């Protein structure tokens, strides 16, 4: 099998430029026929006599190899990896049916080739996408390969080869993650996939896609106690949280970087960039009780609070400066009071939610935000007020603080 496949591929490599129009795929399928005949003869012989299991397994693998080789030979180069994935499924099925441990070991190099070519191969960014968004070669190439890995798992799980099963599961999860990432990239940069730059909304969609993948993995981990899904949740969720907090909130938010988020209040790009990821983090926190590492729950809570606070703050800025053309973080007049009101309402909402859910972290975050608003009002907002306006502002703030103090004394200590 190895000699025939090597000779065929060598002949194709040498002659491919001088023999245009040669049906190499058809030739490959034709070369599978002798191995198919040999395998059929062995099956009949084994009906009466036992033995030759290894020979049958490798003859059947030879049939799969030559048929799989016909796929990239007849199609373009991006389908070569798909052929390897199909080979993996075929070899796993043959090895499982015949109980051949040696043949099953061929799954390891095939799996390595699939992962290397589809994950760290920079050439995939140069393959032609086609004219239809989403429904491009990546969807079919990666999708068929992922389906082949799932089929391989169906045959590998009964063998009890835990390491190989975990490796194939991890490869399927990794290919799914890469597929989602490349689909987002193709939407925003269809003509320049290899460009290293990414705009505000593109990063927002990365966070949404990675966060959704992390939630799906968390649900699988929670329902099946799957270690691969657990690590998929941790890695994908951590990457989404890092991009959302470090880039979207701190380093490259719409105030610091030009971004067209739309002119409508609430229903704009800020909702997708901050509010939806915050809701996804909150949902993850409600599912995370089975997470063995408790510090991850605190990270998820902090991420949800930071993104929600950023969304409230940037929505206020968007209300007064829809295009984010004003440089820097400075504000004056009514906008200053709008920040105070929005932050105060947000802090009160956190306090109320903390009381209802008996969550000390939410209560503490809400009280810290209320204290921040009080300091801002006294040190910044009141500086521009004179006379009765300053008196009424102090009275209103004092009444609000008295009400919050009563609520916290009435409900907060009982919720510890």
mmCIF file of C-alpha atoms in Angstrom:
data_model
loop_
_atom_site.group_PDB
_atom_site.id
_atom_site.type_symbol
_atom_site.label_atom_id
_atom_site.label_comp_id
_atom_site.label_asym_id
_atom_site.label_seq_id
_atom_site.Cartn_x
_atom_site.Cartn_y
_atom_site.Cartn_z
ATOM 1 C CA UNK A 1 0.000 0.000 0.000
ATOM 2 C CA UNK A 2 2.715 2.484 0.958
ATOM 3 C CA UNK A 3 4.818 1.667 -2.122
ATOM 4 C CA UNK A 4 1.906 2.027 -4.530
ATOM 5 C CA UNK A 5 0.757 5.316 -2.987
ATOM 6 C CA UNK A 6 4.297 6.737 -2.949
ATOM 7 C CA UNK A 7 4.907 5.799 -6.601
ATOM 8 C CA UNK A 8 1.608 7.302 -7.662
ATOM 9 C CA UNK A 9 2.169 10.599 -5.824
ATOM 10 C CA UNK A 10 5.745 10.801 -7.154
ATOM 11 C CA UNK A 11 4.498 10.281 -10.705
ATOM 12 C CA UNK A 12 1.879 12.977 -10.239
ATOM 13 C CA UNK A 13 4.453 15.416 -8.829
ATOM 14 C CA UNK A 14 6.841 14.918 -11.745
ATOM 15 C CA UNK A 15 4.288 14.856 -14.558
ATOM 16 C CA UNK A 16 1.670 17.302 -13.364
ATOM 17 C CA UNK A 17 3.127 20.265 -15.299
ATOM 18 C CA UNK A 18 3.704 18.475 -18.598
ATOM 19 C CA UNK A 19 0.492 16.489 -18.862
ATOM 20 C CA UNK A 20 -2.303 18.990 -18.524
ATOM 21 C CA UNK A 21 -5.720 17.456 -18.681
ATOM 22 C CA UNK A 22 -4.627 14.111 -17.230
ATOM 23 C CA UNK A 23 -7.457 12.755 -15.009
ATOM 24 C CA UNK A 24 -5.272 12.096 -11.964
ATOM 25 C CA UNK A 25 -8.282 11.724 -9.708
ATOM 26 C CA UNK A 26 -9.756 9.021 -11.939
ATOM 27 C CA UNK A 27 -6.375 7.278 -12.068
ATOM 28 C CA UNK A 28 -6.221 7.333 -8.261
ATOM 29 C CA UNK A 29 -9.653 5.744 -8.021
ATOM 30 C CA UNK A 30 -8.576 3.156 -10.588
ATOM 31 C CA UNK A 31 -5.545 2.261 -8.475
ATOM 32 C CA UNK A 32 -7.862 1.612 -5.550
ATOM 33 C CA UNK A 33 -9.559 -1.213 -7.477
ATOM 34 C CA UNK A 34 -6.792 -3.859 -7.026
ATOM 35 C CA UNK A 35 -6.752 -3.232 -3.279
ATOM 36 C CA UNK A 36 -10.530 -3.458 -3.192
ATOM 37 C CA UNK A 37 -10.397 -6.807 -5.030
ATOM 38 C CA UNK A 38 -7.692 -8.063 -2.666
ATOM 39 C CA UNK A 39 -9.701 -6.996 0.375
ATOM 40 C CA UNK A 40 -12.813 -8.711 -0.989
ATOM 41 C CA UNK A 41 -10.861 -11.952 -1.565
ATOM 42 C CA UNK A 42 -9.493 -11.837 1.968
ATOM 43 C CA UNK A 43 -12.969 -11.283 3.418
ATOM 44 C CA UNK A 44 -14.213 -14.426 1.637
ATOM 45 C CA UNK A 45 -11.176 -16.419 2.728
ATOM 46 C CA UNK A 46 -11.607 -15.325 6.336
ATOM 47 C CA UNK A 47 -15.168 -16.681 6.325
ATOM 48 C CA UNK A 48 -13.733 -20.192 6.430
ATOM 49 C CA UNK A 49 -10.283 -19.629 7.979
ATOM 50 C CA UNK A 50 -9.138 -17.220 10.621
ATOM 51 C CA UNK A 51 -6.181 -14.861 10.185
ATOM 52 C CA UNK A 52 -4.878 -12.235 7.779
ATOM 53 C CA UNK A 53 -6.664 -9.522 9.759
ATOM 54 C CA UNK A 54 -3.720 -7.132 9.440
ATOM 55 C CA UNK A 55 -3.500 -7.671 5.684
ATOM 56 C CA UNK A 56 -7.219 -7.022 5.303
ATOM 57 C CA UNK A 57 -6.960 -3.858 7.358
ATOM 58 C CA UNK A 58 -4.126 -2.393 5.351
ATOM 59 C CA UNK A 59 -5.707 -3.333 2.019
ATOM 60 C CA UNK A 60 -8.884 -1.565 3.114
ATOM 61 C CA UNK A 61 -6.793 1.441 4.199
ATOM 62 C CA UNK A 62 -5.185 1.439 0.747
ATOM 63 C CA UNK A 63 -8.620 1.702 -0.849
ATOM 64 C CA UNK A 64 -9.451 4.647 1.411
ATOM 65 C CA UNK A 65 -6.106 6.335 0.718
ATOM 66 C CA UNK A 66 -6.448 6.223 -3.077
ATOM 67 C CA UNK A 67 -10.080 7.351 -3.033
ATOM 68 C CA UNK A 68 -9.195 10.152 -0.617
ATOM 69 C CA UNK A 69 -6.265 11.240 -2.796
ATOM 70 C CA UNK A 70 -8.671 11.730 -5.698
ATOM 71 C CA UNK A 71 -10.386 14.599 -3.864
ATOM 72 C CA UNK A 72 -7.509 17.146 -3.895
ATOM 73 C CA UNK A 73 -6.252 15.903 -7.281
ATOM 74 C CA UNK A 74 -9.532 16.751 -8.951
ATOM 75 C CA UNK A 75 -10.285 19.808 -6.868
ATOM 76 C CA UNK A 76 -8.120 22.754 -5.760
ATOM 77 C CA UNK A 77 -5.315 22.668 -3.184
ATOM 78 C CA UNK A 78 -7.490 23.787 -0.254
ATOM 79 C CA UNK A 79 -9.241 20.425 -0.364
ATOM 80 C CA UNK A 80 -6.084 18.435 0.351
ATOM 81 C CA UNK A 81 -6.608 18.710 4.113
ATOM 82 C CA UNK A 82 -10.228 17.633 3.703
ATOM 83 C CA UNK A 83 -8.957 14.438 2.081
ATOM 84 C CA UNK A 84 -6.689 13.789 5.069
ATOM 85 C CA UNK A 85 -9.636 14.233 7.450
ATOM 86 C CA UNK A 86 -11.720 11.774 5.430
ATOM 87 C CA UNK A 87 -8.767 9.357 5.480
ATOM 88 C CA UNK A 88 -8.690 9.650 9.248
ATOM 89 C CA UNK A 89 -12.363 8.712 9.518
ATOM 90 C CA UNK A 90 -11.906 5.785 7.134
ATOM 91 C CA UNK A 91 -8.821 4.448 8.935
ATOM 92 C CA UNK A 92 -10.565 4.782 12.307
ATOM 93 C CA UNK A 93 -13.567 2.867 10.995
ATOM 94 C CA UNK A 94 -11.445 0.057 9.534
ATOM 95 C CA UNK A 95 -9.246 -0.225 12.617
ATOM 96 C CA UNK A 96 -12.284 -0.312 14.892
ATOM 97 C CA UNK A 97 -14.159 -2.925 12.872
ATOM 98 C CA UNK A 98 -11.134 -5.225 12.616
ATOM 99 C CA UNK A 99 -9.666 -4.470 16.048
ATOM 100 C CA UNK A 100 -6.270 -3.460 14.600
ATOM 101 C CA UNK A 101 -4.234 -1.438 17.068
ATOM 102 C CA UNK A 102 -1.381 -0.905 14.593
ATOM 103 C CA UNK A 103 -3.719 0.507 11.960
ATOM 104 C CA UNK A 104 -5.348 2.764 14.531
ATOM 105 C CA UNK A 105 -1.962 4.374 15.177
ATOM 106 C CA UNK A 106 -2.117 5.806 11.645
ATOM 107 C CA UNK A 107 -4.775 8.168 12.983
ATOM 108 C CA UNK A 108 -2.104 10.143 14.856
ATOM 109 C CA UNK A 109 -0.092 11.372 11.827
ATOM 110 C CA UNK A 110 -3.281 11.979 9.845
ATOM 111 C CA UNK A 111 -4.686 14.045 12.709
ATOM 112 C CA UNK A 112 -1.445 15.999 13.005
ATOM 113 C CA UNK A 113 -1.507 16.849 9.290
ATOM 114 C CA UNK A 114 -5.122 18.037 9.486
ATOM 115 C CA UNK A 115 -4.439 20.290 12.481
ATOM 116 C CA UNK A 116 -1.203 21.727 11.080
ATOM 117 C CA UNK A 117 -2.631 22.477 7.653
ATOM 118 C CA UNK A 118 -5.905 23.938 8.931
ATOM 119 C CA UNK A 119 -4.670 25.816 12.017
ATOM 120 C CA UNK A 120 -1.112 27.095 11.579
ATOM 121 C CA UNK A 121 -0.867 27.103 7.788
ATOM 122 C CA UNK A 122 -0.742 30.780 6.646
ATOM 123 C CA UNK A 123 -1.704 29.774 3.104
ATOM 124 C CA UNK A 124 -5.323 29.302 4.131
ATOM 125 C CA UNK A 125 -5.630 33.095 4.251
ATOM 126 C CA UNK A 126 -4.788 33.231 0.527
ATOM 127 C CA UNK A 127 -7.243 30.637 -0.731
ATOM 128 C CA UNK A 128 -10.068 32.028 -2.912
ATOM 129 C CA UNK A 129 -13.196 32.640 -0.877
ATOM 130 C CA UNK A 130 -15.768 32.980 -3.605
ATOM 131 C CA UNK A 131 -18.438 35.663 -3.874
ATOM 132 C CA UNK A 132 -20.927 34.413 -1.271
ATOM 133 C CA UNK A 133 -20.346 35.495 2.351
ATOM 134 C CA UNK A 134 -20.295 32.686 4.928
ATOM 135 C CA UNK A 135 -21.082 30.048 2.271
ATOM 136 C CA UNK A 136 -17.491 29.910 1.062
ATOM 137 C CA UNK A 137 -14.814 27.200 0.857
ATOM 138 C CA UNK A 138 -14.001 27.583 4.556
ATOM 139 C CA UNK A 139 -17.477 26.511 5.572
ATOM 140 C CA UNK A 140 -17.371 23.437 3.356
ATOM 141 C CA UNK A 141 -13.700 22.599 3.898
ATOM 142 C CA UNK A 142 -13.659 23.009 7.650
ATOM 143 C CA UNK A 143 -17.226 21.733 8.012
ATOM 144 C CA UNK A 144 -16.570 18.480 6.142
ATOM 145 C CA UNK A 145 -13.327 17.977 8.072
ATOM 146 C CA UNK A 146 -15.080 18.520 11.418
ATOM 147 C CA UNK A 147 -17.811 16.089 10.356
ATOM 148 C CA UNK A 148 -15.114 13.540 9.439
ATOM 149 C CA UNK A 149 -13.547 13.912 12.887
ATOM 150 C CA UNK A 150 -16.953 13.384 14.499
ATOM 151 C CA UNK A 151 -17.404 10.210 12.450
ATOM 152 C CA UNK A 152 -13.935 9.057 13.506
ATOM 153 C CA UNK A 153 -14.887 9.600 17.155
ATOM 154 C CA UNK A 154 -17.886 7.309 16.714
ATOM 155 C CA UNK A 155 -15.511 4.453 15.876
ATOM 156 C CA UNK A 156 -12.682 5.396 18.231
ATOM 157 C CA UNK A 157 -14.652 5.734 21.469
ATOM 158 C CA UNK A 158 -15.525 2.005 21.746
ATOM 159 C CA UNK A 159 -11.821 1.100 21.399
ATOM 160 C CA UNK A 160 -10.975 2.646 24.769
ATOM 161 C CA UNK A 161 -8.019 4.621 23.353
ATOM 162 C CA UNK A 162 -8.571 7.624 25.621
ATOM 163 C CA UNK A 163 -5.574 9.643 24.433
ATOM 164 C CA UNK A 164 -6.522 9.385 20.770
ATOM 165 C CA UNK A 165 -10.178 10.137 21.524
ATOM 166 C CA UNK A 166 -9.234 13.256 23.517
ATOM 167 C CA UNK A 167 -6.876 14.365 20.753
ATOM 168 C CA UNK A 168 -9.557 14.022 18.071
ATOM 169 C CA UNK A 169 -12.102 15.827 20.284
ATOM 170 C CA UNK A 170 -9.639 18.667 20.860
ATOM 171 C CA UNK A 171 -8.898 18.863 17.129
ATOM 172 C CA UNK A 172 -12.621 19.055 16.304
ATOM 173 C CA UNK A 173 -13.099 21.857 18.852
ATOM 174 C CA UNK A 174 -10.041 23.702 17.557
ATOM 175 C CA UNK A 175 -11.167 23.474 13.926
ATOM 176 C CA UNK A 176 -14.613 24.770 14.917
ATOM 177 C CA UNK A 177 -13.023 27.717 16.703
ATOM 178 C CA UNK A 178 -10.785 28.517 13.716
ATOM 179 C CA UNK A 179 -13.727 28.203 11.321
ATOM 180 C CA UNK A 180 -15.786 30.719 13.302
ATOM 181 C CA UNK A 181 -12.826 33.111 13.483
ATOM 182 C CA UNK A 182 -12.104 32.918 9.756
ATOM 183 C CA UNK A 183 -15.756 33.430 8.878
ATOM 184 C CA UNK A 184 -15.770 36.679 10.863
ATOM 185 C CA UNK A 185 -12.536 37.699 9.152
ATOM 186 C CA UNK A 186 -14.002 36.962 5.724
ATOM 187 C CA UNK A 187 -16.992 39.201 6.480
ATOM 188 C CA UNK A 188 -14.863 42.243 7.299
ATOM 189 C CA UNK A 189 -11.765 41.617 5.163
ATOM 190 C CA UNK A 190 -12.846 39.441 2.210
ATOM 191 C CA UNK A 191 -10.132 40.815 -0.083
ATOM 192 C CA UNK A 192 -7.313 40.974 2.482
ATOM 193 C CA UNK A 193 -7.630 38.069 4.891
ATOM 194 C CA UNK A 194 -3.941 38.273 5.838
ATOM 195 C CA UNK A 195 -4.149 41.943 6.879
ATOM 196 C CA UNK A 196 -3.120 42.184 10.564
ATOM 197 C CA UNK A 197 -5.424 45.127 11.354
ATOM 198 C CA UNK A 198 -8.911 44.737 12.794
ATOM 199 C CA UNK A 199 -11.457 47.488 13.369
ATOM 200 C CA UNK A 200 -13.697 48.065 16.364
ATOM 201 C CA UNK A 201 -16.736 46.210 15.030
ATOM 202 C CA UNK A 202 -14.636 43.308 13.736
ATOM 203 C CA UNK A 203 -13.164 42.858 17.202
ATOM 204 C CA UNK A 204 -16.681 43.059 18.638
ATOM 205 C CA UNK A 205 -17.775 40.180 16.418
ATOM 206 C CA UNK A 206 -14.724 38.158 17.430
ATOM 207 C CA UNK A 207 -15.752 38.595 21.060
ATOM 208 C CA UNK A 208 -19.325 37.545 20.277
ATOM 209 C CA UNK A 209 -18.298 34.478 18.297
ATOM 210 C CA UNK A 210 -15.633 33.369 20.780
ATOM 211 C CA UNK A 211 -17.997 34.012 23.671
ATOM 212 C CA UNK A 212 -20.738 31.973 22.022
ATOM 213 C CA UNK A 213 -18.289 29.146 21.400
ATOM 214 C CA UNK A 214 -17.192 29.325 25.039
ATOM 215 C CA UNK A 215 -20.798 29.155 26.249
ATOM 216 C CA UNK A 216 -21.482 26.116 24.072
ATOM 217 C CA UNK A 217 -18.341 24.419 25.393
ATOM 218 C CA UNK A 218 -19.310 25.295 28.969
ATOM 219 C CA UNK A 219 -22.737 23.757 28.475
ATOM 220 C CA UNK A 220 -21.185 20.558 27.080
ATOM 221 C CA UNK A 221 -18.705 20.470 29.964
ATOM 222 C CA UNK A 222 -21.485 21.006 32.497
ATOM 223 C CA UNK A 223 -23.791 18.361 31.004
ATOM 224 C CA UNK A 224 -21.243 15.675 30.044
ATOM 225 C CA UNK A 225 -18.296 16.404 32.358
ATOM 226 C CA UNK A 226 -16.063 16.545 29.284
ATOM 227 C CA UNK A 227 -12.481 17.727 30.036
ATOM 228 C CA UNK A 228 -11.892 18.830 26.427
ATOM 229 C CA UNK A 229 -15.018 20.998 26.509
ATOM 230 C CA UNK A 230 -13.913 22.392 29.878
ATOM 231 C CA UNK A 231 -10.594 23.577 28.462
ATOM 232 C CA UNK A 232 -12.301 24.836 25.300
ATOM 233 C CA UNK A 233 -14.535 26.984 27.516
ATOM 234 C CA UNK A 234 -11.611 28.300 29.526
ATOM 235 C CA UNK A 235 -9.384 29.163 26.572
ATOM 236 C CA UNK A 236 -12.044 30.610 24.284
ATOM 237 C CA UNK A 237 -13.774 32.479 27.110
ATOM 238 C CA UNK A 238 -10.467 33.828 28.387
ATOM 239 C CA UNK A 239 -9.518 35.071 24.929
ATOM 240 C CA UNK A 240 -12.907 36.722 24.451
ATOM 241 C CA UNK A 241 -12.720 38.385 27.878
ATOM 242 C CA UNK A 242 -9.176 39.622 27.257
ATOM 243 C CA UNK A 243 -10.071 41.188 23.904
ATOM 244 C CA UNK A 244 -13.245 42.726 25.310
ATOM 245 C CA UNK A 245 -11.672 44.249 28.422
ATOM 246 C CA UNK A 246 -8.125 45.056 27.329
ATOM 247 C CA UNK A 247 -8.803 46.198 23.756
ATOM 248 C CA UNK A 248 -12.466 47.182 23.529
ATOM 249 C CA UNK A 249 -12.703 48.878 26.939
ATOM 250 C CA UNK A 250 -9.214 50.177 27.705
ATOM 251 C CA UNK A 251 -6.937 50.466 24.687
ATOM 252 C CA UNK A 252 -9.065 50.837 21.535
ATOM 253 C CA UNK A 253 -12.541 51.967 22.572
ATOM 254 C CA UNK A 254 -14.521 54.344 20.318
ATOM 255 C CA UNK A 255 -13.194 57.379 22.206
ATOM 256 C CA UNK A 256 -9.580 56.509 21.383
ATOM 257 C CA UNK A 257 -10.097 54.885 17.984
ATOM 258 C CA UNK A 258 -12.373 55.917 15.114
ATOM 259 C CA UNK A 259 -15.371 53.617 15.005
ATOM 260 C CA UNK A 260 -18.708 53.859 13.249
ATOM 261 C CA UNK A 261 -21.163 52.401 15.746
ATOM 262 C CA UNK A 262 -24.286 53.988 14.265
ATOM 263 C CA UNK A 263 -26.315 57.001 15.303
ATOM 264 C CA UNK A 264 -29.285 55.317 16.982
ATOM 265 C CA UNK A 265 -29.329 55.323 20.791
ATOM 266 C CA UNK A 266 -29.101 51.885 22.441
ATOM 267 C CA UNK A 267 -29.577 49.939 19.178
ATOM 268 C CA UNK A 268 -26.058 50.521 17.887
ATOM 269 C CA UNK A 269 -22.643 48.905 17.750
ATOM 270 C CA UNK A 270 -22.040 49.561 21.447
ATOM 271 C CA UNK A 271 -24.807 47.107 22.263
ATOM 272 C CA UNK A 272 -22.968 44.353 20.361
ATOM 273 C CA UNK A 273 -19.542 45.329 21.646
ATOM 274 C CA UNK A 274 -20.345 45.648 25.360
ATOM 275 C CA UNK A 275 -23.905 44.824 26.438
ATOM 276 C CA UNK A 276 -24.247 41.469 24.686
ATOM 277 C CA UNK A 277 -20.825 40.189 25.869
ATOM 278 C CA UNK A 278 -21.713 41.347 29.383
ATOM 279 C CA UNK A 279 -24.946 39.339 29.199
ATOM 280 C CA UNK A 280 -23.015 36.329 27.901
ATOM 281 C CA UNK A 281 -20.576 36.601 30.810
ATOM 282 C CA UNK A 282 -23.492 36.826 33.249
ATOM 283 C CA UNK A 283 -25.033 33.708 31.678
ATOM 284 C CA UNK A 284 -21.709 31.899 31.964
ATOM 285 C CA UNK A 285 -21.543 32.850 35.640
ATOM 286 C CA UNK A 286 -24.905 31.191 36.242
ATOM 287 C CA UNK A 287 -23.629 27.948 34.647
ATOM 288 C CA UNK A 288 -20.211 27.909 36.240
ATOM 289 C CA UNK A 289 -21.043 26.303 39.573
ATOM 290 C CA UNK A 290 -19.369 23.060 38.482
ATOM 291 C CA UNK A 291 -16.106 24.800 37.549
ATOM 292 C CA UNK A 292 -13.355 23.293 39.744
ATOM 293 C CA UNK A 293 -11.341 26.532 39.761
ATOM 294 C CA UNK A 294 -13.330 29.088 41.777
ATOM 295 C CA UNK A 295 -11.185 32.042 40.718
ATOM 296 C CA UNK A 296 -12.588 31.682 37.209
ATOM 297 C CA UNK A 297 -16.017 32.570 38.578
ATOM 298 C CA UNK A 298 -14.625 35.802 40.037
ATOM 299 C CA UNK A 299 -12.994 36.652 36.694
ATOM 300 C CA UNK A 300 -16.279 36.070 34.870
ATOM 301 C CA UNK A 301 -18.150 38.282 37.364
ATOM 302 C CA UNK A 302 -15.587 41.063 37.021
ATOM 303 C CA UNK A 303 -15.738 40.839 33.217
ATOM 304 C CA UNK A 304 -19.524 41.119 33.202
ATOM 305 C CA UNK A 305 -19.454 44.149 35.540
ATOM 306 C CA UNK A 306 -16.694 45.937 33.607
ATOM 307 C CA UNK A 307 -18.423 45.446 30.257
ATOM 308 C CA UNK A 308 -21.798 46.538 31.616
ATOM 309 C CA UNK A 309 -20.267 49.657 33.198
ATOM 310 C CA UNK A 310 -18.410 50.440 29.956
ATOM 311 C CA UNK A 311 -21.624 50.070 27.956
ATOM 312 C CA UNK A 312 -23.527 52.462 30.226
ATOM 313 C CA UNK A 313 -20.688 55.009 30.094
ATOM 314 C CA UNK A 314 -20.150 54.845 26.332
ATOM 315 C CA UNK A 315 -23.903 55.083 25.712
ATOM 316 C CA UNK A 316 -23.925 58.369 27.627
ATOM 317 C CA UNK A 317 -21.018 59.602 25.501
ATOM 318 C CA UNK A 318 -22.805 58.396 22.360
ATOM 319 C CA UNK A 319 -25.935 60.323 23.389
ATOM 320 C CA UNK A 320 -24.023 63.611 23.430
ATOM 321 C CA UNK A 321 -21.456 62.768 20.741
ATOM 322 C CA UNK A 322 -22.935 60.143 18.377
ATOM 323 C CA UNK A 323 -19.934 60.090 16.035
ATOM 324 C CA UNK A 324 -17.336 60.165 18.842
ATOM 325 C CA UNK A 325 -15.594 63.105 17.189
ATOM 326 C CA UNK A 326 -14.720 64.899 20.413
ATOM 327 C CA UNK A 327 -11.198 63.908 21.482
ATOM 328 C CA UNK A 328 -10.365 62.677 24.951
ATOM 329 C CA UNK A 329 -12.532 61.863 27.938
ATOM 330 C CA UNK A 330 -13.445 65.378 29.032
ATOM 331 C CA UNK A 331 -17.087 66.392 29.378
ATOM 332 C CA UNK A 332 -18.997 69.356 30.771
ATOM 333 C CA UNK A 333 -22.435 70.657 31.517
ATOM 334 C CA UNK A 334 -25.360 68.321 31.211
ATOM 335 C CA UNK A 335 -23.191 65.428 30.083
ATOM 336 C CA UNK A 336 -21.435 65.382 33.469
ATOM 337 C CA UNK A 337 -24.768 65.028 35.283
ATOM 338 C CA UNK A 338 -25.863 62.358 32.798
ATOM 339 C CA UNK A 339 -22.833 60.261 33.754
ATOM 340 C CA UNK A 340 -23.643 60.670 37.429
ATOM 341 C CA UNK A 341 -27.290 59.709 36.954
ATOM 342 C CA UNK A 342 -26.458 56.715 34.762
ATOM 343 C CA UNK A 343 -23.765 55.454 37.135
ATOM 344 C CA UNK A 344 -26.013 55.966 40.156
ATOM 345 C CA UNK A 345 -28.848 54.004 38.547
ATOM 346 C CA UNK A 346 -26.417 51.294 37.551
ATOM 347 C CA UNK A 347 -25.070 51.099 41.108
ATOM 348 C CA UNK A 348 -28.569 50.903 42.534
ATOM 349 C CA UNK A 349 -29.424 48.135 40.067
ATOM 350 C CA UNK A 350 -26.361 46.190 41.196
ATOM 351 C CA UNK A 351 -27.378 46.634 44.829
ATOM 352 C CA UNK A 352 -30.913 45.443 44.124
ATOM 353 C CA UNK A 353 -29.653 42.459 42.150
ATOM 354 C CA UNK A 354 -27.240 41.644 44.941
ATOM 355 C CA UNK A 355 -30.079 41.716 47.468
ATOM 356 C CA UNK A 356 -32.300 39.498 45.315
ATOM 357 C CA UNK A 357 -29.615 36.938 44.520
ATOM 358 C CA UNK A 358 -27.875 37.198 47.901
ATOM 359 C CA UNK A 359 -24.639 37.930 46.057
ATOM 360 C CA UNK A 360 -22.165 39.863 48.152
ATOM 361 C CA UNK A 361 -19.955 40.657 45.145
ATOM 362 C CA UNK A 362 -22.782 42.492 43.384
ATOM 363 C CA UNK A 363 -23.693 44.435 46.522
ATOM 364 C CA UNK A 364 -20.100 45.480 47.088
ATOM 365 C CA UNK A 365 -19.683 46.512 43.448
ATOM 366 C CA UNK A 366 -22.897 48.523 43.593
ATOM 367 C CA UNK A 367 -21.902 50.275 46.818
ATOM 368 C CA UNK A 368 -18.432 51.051 45.429
ATOM 369 C CA UNK A 369 -20.004 52.610 42.341
ATOM 370 C CA UNK A 370 -22.408 54.656 44.473
ATOM 371 C CA UNK A 371 -19.464 55.953 46.500
ATOM 372 C CA UNK A 372 -17.691 56.847 43.248
ATOM 373 C CA UNK A 373 -20.738 58.790 42.091
ATOM 374 C CA UNK A 374 -20.920 60.624 45.429
ATOM 375 C CA UNK A 375 -17.276 61.632 45.150
ATOM 376 C CA UNK A 376 -17.790 62.748 41.556
ATOM 377 C CA UNK A 377 -20.825 64.822 42.444
ATOM 378 C CA UNK A 378 -19.077 66.590 45.334
ATOM 379 C CA UNK A 379 -15.733 67.127 43.611
ATOM 380 C CA UNK A 380 -16.723 67.716 39.985
ATOM 381 C CA UNK A 381 -20.416 68.263 39.325
ATOM 382 C CA UNK A 382 -21.109 70.725 42.149
ATOM 383 C CA UNK A 383 -18.235 72.969 41.123
ATOM 384 C CA UNK A 384 -20.306 74.498 38.344
ATOM 385 C CA UNK A 385 -23.454 75.118 40.408
ATOM 386 C CA UNK A 386 -24.363 78.253 42.333
ATOM 387 C CA UNK A 387 -27.063 79.298 44.770
ATOM 388 C CA UNK A 388 -30.275 77.312 45.041
ATOM 389 C CA UNK A 389 -29.238 74.803 42.371
ATOM 390 C CA UNK A 390 -26.355 73.697 44.539
ATOM 391 C CA UNK A 391 -28.669 73.507 47.597
ATOM 392 C CA UNK A 392 -31.278 71.418 45.763
ATOM 393 C CA UNK A 393 -28.560 69.161 44.357
ATOM 394 C CA UNK A 394 -27.181 68.510 47.827
ATOM 395 C CA UNK A 395 -30.684 67.832 49.144
ATOM 396 C CA UNK A 396 -31.447 65.393 46.314
ATOM 397 C CA UNK A 397 -28.147 63.563 46.727
ATOM 398 C CA UNK A 398 -28.634 63.386 50.497
ATOM 399 C CA UNK A 399 -32.138 61.959 50.109
ATOM 400 C CA UNK A 400 -30.841 59.338 47.687
ATOM 401 C CA UNK A 401 -28.058 58.324 50.047
ATOM 402 C CA UNK A 402 -30.452 58.085 53.002
ATOM 403 C CA UNK A 403 -32.725 55.823 50.936
ATOM 404 C CA UNK A 404 -29.792 53.634 49.899
ATOM 405 C CA UNK A 405 -28.549 53.437 53.470
ATOM 406 C CA UNK A 406 -31.984 52.346 54.688
ATOM 407 C CA UNK A 407 -32.272 49.725 51.941
ATOM 408 C CA UNK A 408 -28.804 48.361 52.652
ATOM 409 C CA UNK A 409 -29.483 48.205 56.400
ATOM 410 C CA UNK A 410 -32.872 46.607 55.815
ATOM 411 C CA UNK A 411 -31.831 43.981 53.223
ATOM 412 C CA UNK A 412 -28.076 43.910 52.902
ATOM 413 C CA UNK A 413 -27.021 42.542 56.269
ATOM 414 C CA UNK A 414 -29.730 39.891 56.177
ATOM 415 C CA UNK A 415 -28.356 38.674 52.822
ATOM 416 C CA UNK A 416 -24.803 37.987 53.988
#
